[in-house]
Amino acid sequence: MNKAVILLSGGLDSTTVLAIAKAQGYEPYALSFRYGQRHSVELESAQRVAQAMQVKEHVIADINLRAFGGSALTADIDVPKGRDTATMETSIPVTYVPARNTIFLSFALGWAEVLEAQHIFLGINALDYSGYPDCRPAFIAAFETMANLATKTGVEGNKLSIHSPLIQMSKADIIRKGLELGVDYSLTSSCYDPAADGKPCGQCDSCQLRAKGFAEAGIADPLLRHYDQA
């Protein structure tokens, strides 16, 4: 089997990407980050997902992006609530973590070289998203070019590929694809500002985009059902 490093946050998108990589026959090595984010709920979800989906190995790397701050996810800045999707598309929100996907992909690239893996998967999306600049096709193409210039693997002619299979999919289509592949979305968490027990706030950009996706797919969110039954 071809080895692949999968960036796994524990959210809906990255969990779907893990399922896609497995369905395509890749042997998945999941990589998550404890990067100074404001809560550990999504990371706990990543651990549940990695175990349930039987990844070959799951590494949680420590990076202290809170040392820099600059984001509502890594500093004492309020998470925006109640924004409509039209507003989300007009500007980059304070939940953007400076250079986060570049940093995460760089770690994934390093591990891929050690594993002798030529494939990296991540769950970025450029349709139903909050306007982050590092979720666009141009960014992925540029990073792949850089990866093949900056690594021993690349310069020796073993091409590294960055896969972003969700990048042009709506959230509803992502959910439908995941369900087709047997993803249990009750294991995932998308909220930027959840309660201590993990219950999503329902009002942040990520919660609203998730709710929109499930509504458009005509499916009840099993994560909400889990908390309604608790």
PDB file of C-alpha atoms in Angstrom:
ATOM      1  CA  MET A   1       0.000   0.000   0.000  1.00  0.00           C
ATOM      2  CA  ASN A   2       1.126   3.568  -0.698  1.00  0.00           C
ATOM      3  CA  LYS A   3       1.737   5.470   2.521  1.00  0.00           C
ATOM      4  CA  ALA A   4       0.042   8.842   2.966  1.00  0.00           C
ATOM      5  CA  VAL A   5       0.227  11.469   5.685  1.00  0.00           C
ATOM      6  CA  ILE A   6      -3.241  12.795   6.525  1.00  0.00           C
ATOM      7  CA  LEU A   7      -3.663  16.102   8.348  1.00  0.00           C
ATOM      8  CA  LEU A   8      -6.352  15.214  10.879  1.00  0.00           C
ATOM      9  CA  SER A   9      -7.875  17.985  12.987  1.00  0.00           C
ATOM     10  CA  GLY A  10     -10.834  15.945  14.198  1.00  0.00           C
ATOM     11  CA  GLY A  11     -13.232  18.107  12.222  1.00  0.00           C
ATOM     12  CA  LEU A  12     -15.727  17.119   9.549  1.00  0.00           C
ATOM     13  CA  ASP A  13     -13.525  17.867   6.544  1.00  0.00           C
ATOM     14  CA  SER A  14     -10.309  16.183   7.660  1.00  0.00           C
ATOM     15  CA  THR A  15     -12.220  13.097   8.787  1.00  0.00           C
ATOM     16  CA  THR A  16     -13.839  12.851   5.351  1.00  0.00           C
ATOM     17  CA  VAL A  17     -10.429  13.182   3.705  1.00  0.00           C
ATOM     18  CA  LEU A  18      -9.092  10.337   5.848  1.00  0.00           C
ATOM     19  CA  ALA A  19     -11.978   8.166   4.637  1.00  0.00           C
ATOM     20  CA  ILE A  20     -11.289   9.136   1.015  1.00  0.00           C
ATOM     21  CA  ALA A  21      -7.580   8.307   1.330  1.00  0.00           C
ATOM     22  CA  LYS A  22      -8.398   4.915   2.822  1.00  0.00           C
ATOM     23  CA  ALA A  23     -10.963   4.214   0.099  1.00  0.00           C
ATOM     24  CA  GLN A  24      -8.321   5.012  -2.520  1.00  0.00           C
ATOM     25  CA  GLY A  25      -6.050   2.373  -1.029  1.00  0.00           C
ATOM     26  CA  TYR A  26      -3.575   4.522   0.893  1.00  0.00           C
ATOM     27  CA  GLU A  27      -2.089   3.432   4.201  1.00  0.00           C
ATOM     28  CA  PRO A  28      -2.929   6.412   6.446  1.00  0.00           C
ATOM     29  CA  TYR A  29      -0.568   8.060   8.901  1.00  0.00           C
ATOM     30  CA  ALA A  30      -2.570  10.719  10.741  1.00  0.00           C
ATOM     31  CA  LEU A  31      -0.968  13.941  11.956  1.00  0.00           C
ATOM     32  CA  SER A  32      -2.645  16.306  14.414  1.00  0.00           C
ATOM     33  CA  PHE A  33      -1.380  19.342  16.298  1.00  0.00           C
ATOM     34  CA  ARG A  34      -1.500  20.700  19.809  1.00  0.00           C
ATOM     35  CA  TYR A  35      -0.686  24.215  18.679  1.00  0.00           C
ATOM     36  CA  GLY A  36      -1.930  26.379  21.537  1.00  0.00           C
ATOM     37  CA  GLN A  37      -5.538  26.404  20.345  1.00  0.00           C
ATOM     38  CA  ARG A  38      -8.177  27.672  22.751  1.00  0.00           C
ATOM     39  CA  HIS A  39      -9.646  24.223  23.464  1.00  0.00           C
ATOM     40  CA  SER A  40      -8.773  20.528  23.182  1.00  0.00           C
ATOM     41  CA  VAL A  41     -12.182  19.269  22.030  1.00  0.00           C
ATOM     42  CA  GLU A  42     -11.260  18.932  18.350  1.00  0.00           C
ATOM     43  CA  LEU A  43      -7.991  17.197  19.240  1.00  0.00           C
ATOM     44  CA  GLU A  44      -9.890  14.704  21.378  1.00  0.00           C
ATOM     45  CA  SER A  45     -12.130  14.129  18.358  1.00  0.00           C
ATOM     46  CA  ALA A  46      -9.053  13.492  16.215  1.00  0.00           C
ATOM     47  CA  GLN A  47      -7.943  10.780  18.624  1.00  0.00           C
ATOM     48  CA  ARG A  48     -11.390   9.131  18.488  1.00  0.00           C
ATOM     49  CA  VAL A  49     -11.470   9.310  14.693  1.00  0.00           C
ATOM     50  CA  ALA A  50      -7.940   7.917  14.312  1.00  0.00           C
ATOM     51  CA  GLN A  51      -8.801   4.980  16.536  1.00  0.00           C
ATOM     52  CA  ALA A  52     -12.192   4.288  14.935  1.00  0.00           C
ATOM     53  CA  MET A  53     -10.790   4.492  11.404  1.00  0.00           C
ATOM     54  CA  GLN A  54      -7.755   2.372  12.273  1.00  0.00           C
ATOM     55  CA  VAL A  55      -4.953   4.560  10.995  1.00  0.00           C
ATOM     56  CA  LYS A  56      -1.510   2.993  10.838  1.00  0.00           C
ATOM     57  CA  GLU A  57      -0.111   5.609  13.228  1.00  0.00           C
ATOM     58  CA  HIS A  58      -1.370   8.828  14.805  1.00  0.00           C
ATOM     59  CA  VAL A  59       1.124  11.502  15.831  1.00  0.00           C
ATOM     60  CA  ILE A  60       0.142  14.609  17.782  1.00  0.00           C
ATOM     61  CA  ALA A  61       2.856  17.232  17.330  1.00  0.00           C
ATOM     62  CA  ASP A  62       3.322  20.144  19.719  1.00  0.00           C
ATOM     63  CA  ILE A  63       3.720  23.655  18.285  1.00  0.00           C
ATOM     64  CA  ASN A  64       3.181  26.779  20.374  1.00  0.00           C
ATOM     65  CA  LEU A  65       1.456  29.205  18.013  1.00  0.00           C
ATOM     66  CA  ARG A  66       0.014  30.927  21.087  1.00  0.00           C
ATOM     67  CA  ALA A  67       3.485  32.446  21.485  1.00  0.00           C
ATOM     68  CA  PHE A  68       2.605  34.614  18.477  1.00  0.00           C
ATOM     69  CA  GLY A  69      -1.167  34.933  18.960  1.00  0.00           C
ATOM     70  CA  GLY A  70      -2.848  36.982  16.266  1.00  0.00           C
ATOM     71  CA  SER A  71      -5.959  34.813  16.069  1.00  0.00           C
ATOM     72  CA  ALA A  72      -9.122  34.201  18.064  1.00  0.00           C
ATOM     73  CA  LEU A  73      -8.024  30.563  18.193  1.00  0.00           C
ATOM     74  CA  THR A  74      -4.588  31.268  19.716  1.00  0.00           C
ATOM     75  CA  ALA A  75      -5.075  34.493  21.701  1.00  0.00           C
ATOM     76  CA  ASP A  76      -7.569  36.136  24.045  1.00  0.00           C
ATOM     77  CA  ILE A  77      -9.755  37.413  21.219  1.00  0.00           C
ATOM     78  CA  ASP A  78     -13.482  36.712  21.066  1.00  0.00           C
ATOM     79  CA  VAL A  79     -14.662  34.234  18.443  1.00  0.00           C
ATOM     80  CA  PRO A  80     -17.140  35.960  16.095  1.00  0.00           C
ATOM     81  CA  LYS A  81     -20.681  34.642  16.473  1.00  0.00           C
ATOM     82  CA  GLY A  82     -23.833  34.945  14.407  1.00  0.00           C
ATOM     83  CA  ARG A  83     -22.243  36.009  11.096  1.00  0.00           C
ATOM     84  CA  ASP A  84     -24.180  35.061   7.976  1.00  0.00           C
ATOM     85  CA  THR A  85     -22.463  33.230   5.135  1.00  0.00           C
ATOM     86  CA  ALA A  86     -22.453  36.339   2.919  1.00  0.00           C
ATOM     87  CA  THR A  87     -20.488  38.226   5.580  1.00  0.00           C
ATOM     88  CA  MET A  88     -18.042  35.327   5.892  1.00  0.00           C
ATOM     89  CA  GLU A  89     -17.114  35.760   2.221  1.00  0.00           C
ATOM     90  CA  THR A  90     -16.276  39.474   2.441  1.00  0.00           C
ATOM     91  CA  SER A  91     -13.167  39.435   4.649  1.00  0.00           C
ATOM     92  CA  ILE A  92     -10.679  37.169   6.405  1.00  0.00           C
ATOM     93  CA  PRO A  93     -11.968  36.613   9.974  1.00  0.00           C
ATOM     94  CA  VAL A  94     -10.028  36.792  13.241  1.00  0.00           C
ATOM     95  CA  THR A  95     -10.258  32.990  13.503  1.00  0.00           C
ATOM     96  CA  TYR A  96      -7.623  32.802  10.752  1.00  0.00           C
ATOM     97  CA  VAL A  97      -4.397  31.516  12.341  1.00  0.00           C
ATOM     98  CA  PRO A  98      -1.440  33.157  10.560  1.00  0.00           C
ATOM     99  CA  ALA A  99       0.276  30.701   8.186  1.00  0.00           C
ATOM    100  CA  ARG A 100      -1.291  27.702   9.957  1.00  0.00           C
ATOM    101  CA  ASN A 101      -1.762  25.470   6.922  1.00  0.00           C
ATOM    102  CA  THR A 102       1.744  26.304   5.698  1.00  0.00           C
ATOM    103  CA  ILE A 103       3.138  25.280   9.090  1.00  0.00           C
ATOM    104  CA  PHE A 104       1.021  22.112   9.283  1.00  0.00           C
ATOM    105  CA  LEU A 105       1.930  21.065   5.749  1.00  0.00           C
ATOM    106  CA  SER A 106       5.616  21.632   6.498  1.00  0.00           C
ATOM    107  CA  PHE A 107       5.409  19.209   9.428  1.00  0.00           C
ATOM    108  CA  ALA A 108       3.495  16.745   7.243  1.00  0.00           C
ATOM    109  CA  LEU A 109       6.194  17.078   4.593  1.00  0.00           C
ATOM    110  CA  GLY A 110       8.926  16.300   7.099  1.00  0.00           C
ATOM    111  CA  TRP A 111       7.128  13.206   8.372  1.00  0.00           C
ATOM    112  CA  ALA A 112       6.357  12.084   4.812  1.00  0.00           C
ATOM    113  CA  GLU A 113      10.087  12.145   4.006  1.00  0.00           C
ATOM    114  CA  VAL A 114      10.883  10.023   7.050  1.00  0.00           C
ATOM    115  CA  LEU A 115       8.113   7.558   6.128  1.00  0.00           C
ATOM    116  CA  GLU A 116       9.184   7.560   2.475  1.00  0.00           C
ATOM    117  CA  ALA A 117       5.609   8.573   1.671  1.00  0.00           C
ATOM    118  CA  GLN A 118       4.935  10.581  -1.467  1.00  0.00           C
ATOM    119  CA  HIS A 119       1.394  11.648  -0.636  1.00  0.00           C
ATOM    120  CA  ILE A 120      -0.079  14.185   1.777  1.00  0.00           C
ATOM    121  CA  PHE A 121      -3.828  14.716   2.197  1.00  0.00           C
ATOM    122  CA  LEU A 122      -5.606  17.668   3.804  1.00  0.00           C
ATOM    123  CA  GLY A 123      -9.221  18.765   4.051  1.00  0.00           C
ATOM    124  CA  ILE A 124      -9.208  22.356   2.907  1.00  0.00           C
ATOM    125  CA  ASN A 125     -12.229  23.692   1.061  1.00  0.00           C
ATOM    126  CA  ALA A 126     -12.656  26.822  -1.072  1.00  0.00           C
ATOM    127  CA  LEU A 127     -16.455  26.868  -1.375  1.00  0.00           C
ATOM    128  CA  ASP A 128     -18.213  26.642   1.997  1.00  0.00           C
ATOM    129  CA  TYR A 129     -15.443  28.189   4.094  1.00  0.00           C
ATOM    130  CA  SER A 130     -14.539  31.318   6.068  1.00  0.00           C
ATOM    131  CA  GLY A 131     -12.324  33.004   3.476  1.00  0.00           C
ATOM    132  CA  TYR A 132      -8.936  31.776   4.695  1.00  0.00           C
ATOM    133  CA  PRO A 133      -6.182  32.462   2.120  1.00  0.00           C
ATOM    134  CA  ASP A 134      -4.482  29.114   2.785  1.00  0.00           C
ATOM    135  CA  CYS A 135      -7.558  27.160   1.658  1.00  0.00           C
ATOM    136  CA  ARG A 136      -7.263  28.022  -2.032  1.00  0.00           C
ATOM    137  CA  PRO A 137      -6.099  25.881  -4.986  1.00  0.00           C
ATOM    138  CA  ALA A 138      -3.282  28.342  -5.785  1.00  0.00           C
ATOM    139  CA  PHE A 139      -1.815  27.811  -2.316  1.00  0.00           C
ATOM    140  CA  ILE A 140      -1.820  24.014  -2.676  1.00  0.00           C
ATOM    141  CA  ALA A 141      -0.193  24.182  -6.127  1.00  0.00           C
ATOM    142  CA  ALA A 142       2.502  26.532  -4.826  1.00  0.00           C
ATOM    143  CA  PHE A 143       3.209  24.374  -1.765  1.00  0.00           C
ATOM    144  CA  GLU A 144       3.512  21.228  -3.883  1.00  0.00           C
ATOM    145  CA  THR A 145       6.025  22.983  -6.138  1.00  0.00           C
ATOM    146  CA  MET A 146       8.009  24.121  -3.104  1.00  0.00           C
ATOM    147  CA  ALA A 147       7.883  20.637  -1.551  1.00  0.00           C
ATOM    148  CA  ASN A 148       9.484  19.092  -4.611  1.00  0.00           C
ATOM    149  CA  LEU A 149      12.218  21.750  -4.662  1.00  0.00           C
ATOM    150  CA  ALA A 150      13.003  21.717  -0.945  1.00  0.00           C
ATOM    151  CA  THR A 151      13.248  18.015  -0.082  1.00  0.00           C
ATOM    152  CA  LYS A 152      15.707  15.199  -0.693  1.00  0.00           C
ATOM    153  CA  THR A 153      12.769  13.094  -1.882  1.00  0.00           C
ATOM    154  CA  GLY A 154      11.753  15.700  -4.441  1.00  0.00           C
ATOM    155  CA  VAL A 155      15.169  16.465  -5.890  1.00  0.00           C
ATOM    156  CA  GLU A 156      15.899  12.745  -6.254  1.00  0.00           C
ATOM    157  CA  GLY A 157      12.909  12.511  -8.594  1.00  0.00           C
ATOM    158  CA  ASN A 158      10.313  10.993  -6.270  1.00  0.00           C
ATOM    159  CA  LYS A 159       7.460  13.437  -6.758  1.00  0.00           C
ATOM    160  CA  LEU A 160       5.554  14.497  -3.652  1.00  0.00           C
ATOM    161  CA  SER A 161       1.848  15.102  -4.204  1.00  0.00           C
ATOM    162  CA  ILE A 162      -0.452  17.230  -2.060  1.00  0.00           C
ATOM    163  CA  HIS A 163      -4.047  15.996  -2.270  1.00  0.00           C
ATOM    164  CA  SER A 164      -6.977  18.271  -1.394  1.00  0.00           C
ATOM    165  CA  PRO A 165      -9.957  16.254  -2.655  1.00  0.00           C
ATOM    166  CA  LEU A 166     -12.572  18.508  -1.016  1.00  0.00           C
ATOM    167  CA  ILE A 167     -11.307  21.816  -2.336  1.00  0.00           C
ATOM    168  CA  GLN A 168     -14.107  22.369  -4.868  1.00  0.00           C
ATOM    169  CA  MET A 169     -16.884  20.540  -2.992  1.00  0.00           C
ATOM    170  CA  SER A 170     -19.752  22.114  -1.087  1.00  0.00           C
ATOM    171  CA  LYS A 171     -20.125  21.185   2.573  1.00  0.00           C
ATOM    172  CA  ALA A 172     -23.255  19.189   1.695  1.00  0.00           C
ATOM    173  CA  ASP A 173     -21.356  17.210  -0.943  1.00  0.00           C
ATOM    174  CA  ILE A 174     -18.536  16.566   1.524  1.00  0.00           C
ATOM    175  CA  ILE A 175     -21.035  15.182   4.039  1.00  0.00           C
ATOM    176  CA  ARG A 176     -22.712  12.997   1.406  1.00  0.00           C
ATOM    177  CA  LYS A 177     -19.320  11.638   0.353  1.00  0.00           C
ATOM    178  CA  GLY A 178     -18.350  10.873   3.931  1.00  0.00           C
ATOM    179  CA  LEU A 179     -21.596   9.069   4.654  1.00  0.00           C
ATOM    180  CA  GLU A 180     -21.142   7.056   1.459  1.00  0.00           C
ATOM    181  CA  LEU A 181     -17.777   5.969   2.856  1.00  0.00           C
ATOM    182  CA  GLY A 182     -19.174   5.152   6.294  1.00  0.00           C
ATOM    183  CA  VAL A 183     -17.896   8.169   8.252  1.00  0.00           C
ATOM    184  CA  ASP A 184     -19.391   8.545  11.733  1.00  0.00           C
ATOM    185  CA  TYR A 185     -19.719  12.318  12.054  1.00  0.00           C
ATOM    186  CA  SER A 186     -20.752  12.030  15.709  1.00  0.00           C
ATOM    187  CA  LEU A 187     -17.040  11.478  16.413  1.00  0.00           C
ATOM    188  CA  THR A 188     -16.074  14.826  14.867  1.00  0.00           C
ATOM    189  CA  SER A 189     -16.064  18.381  16.193  1.00  0.00           C
ATOM    190  CA  SER A 190     -16.023  21.603  14.174  1.00  0.00           C
ATOM    191  CA  CYS A 191     -16.786  24.329  16.733  1.00  0.00           C
ATOM    192  CA  TYR A 192     -14.321  27.147  17.405  1.00  0.00           C
ATOM    193  CA  ASP A 193     -15.737  27.818  20.877  1.00  0.00           C
ATOM    194  CA  PRO A 194     -17.342  24.675  22.352  1.00  0.00           C
ATOM    195  CA  ALA A 195     -18.560  24.172  25.910  1.00  0.00           C
ATOM    196  CA  ALA A 196     -16.378  22.272  28.363  1.00  0.00           C
ATOM    197  CA  ASP A 197     -18.253  19.046  27.543  1.00  0.00           C
ATOM    198  CA  GLY A 198     -17.611  19.560  23.821  1.00  0.00           C
ATOM    199  CA  LYS A 199     -21.111  20.769  22.939  1.00  0.00           C
ATOM    200  CA  PRO A 200     -20.830  23.107  19.922  1.00  0.00           C
ATOM    201  CA  CYS A 201     -21.798  26.760  20.330  1.00  0.00           C
ATOM    202  CA  GLY A 202     -23.907  26.696  17.167  1.00  0.00           C
ATOM    203  CA  GLN A 203     -23.074  30.316  16.322  1.00  0.00           C
ATOM    204  CA  CYS A 204     -19.444  30.505  15.181  1.00  0.00           C
ATOM    205  CA  ASP A 205     -18.600  30.433  11.467  1.00  0.00           C
ATOM    206  CA  SER A 206     -17.575  26.779  11.589  1.00  0.00           C
ATOM    207  CA  CYS A 207     -20.770  25.680  13.356  1.00  0.00           C
ATOM    208  CA  GLN A 208     -22.911  27.611  10.901  1.00  0.00           C
ATOM    209  CA  LEU A 209     -21.134  26.175   7.853  1.00  0.00           C
ATOM    210  CA  ARG A 210     -21.494  22.683   9.308  1.00  0.00           C
ATOM    211  CA  ALA A 211     -25.205  23.247   9.992  1.00  0.00           C
ATOM    212  CA  LYS A 212     -25.686  24.597   6.460  1.00  0.00           C
ATOM    213  CA  GLY A 213     -24.016  21.504   5.025  1.00  0.00           C
ATOM    214  CA  PHE A 214     -26.155  19.037   6.938  1.00  0.00           C
ATOM    215  CA  ALA A 215     -29.317  21.019   6.147  1.00  0.00           C
ATOM    216  CA  GLU A 216     -28.514  21.092   2.414  1.00  0.00           C
ATOM    217  CA  ALA A 217     -27.706  17.370   2.510  1.00  0.00           C
ATOM    218  CA  GLY A 218     -31.071  16.751   4.182  1.00  0.00           C
ATOM    219  CA  ILE A 219     -29.463  14.903   7.077  1.00  0.00           C
ATOM    220  CA  ALA A 220     -29.538  15.515  10.840  1.00  0.00           C
ATOM    221  CA  ASP A 221     -26.118  16.185  12.363  1.00  0.00           C
ATOM    222  CA  PRO A 222     -25.355  13.136  14.539  1.00  0.00           C
ATOM    223  CA  LEU A 223     -23.127  15.244  16.795  1.00  0.00           C
ATOM    224  CA  LEU A 224     -26.086  17.428  17.794  1.00  0.00           C
ATOM    225  CA  ARG A 225     -28.252  14.339  18.263  1.00  0.00           C
ATOM    226  CA  HIS A 226     -25.597  12.980  20.625  1.00  0.00           C
ATOM    227  CA  TYR A 227     -25.810  16.098  22.842  1.00  0.00           C
ATOM    228  CA  ASP A 228     -29.610  16.253  22.629  1.00  0.00           C
ATOM    229  CA  GLN A 229     -29.756  12.728  24.015  1.00  0.00           C
ATOM    230  CA  ALA A 230     -27.184  13.390  26.738  1.00  0.00           C
TER     231      ALA A 230
END
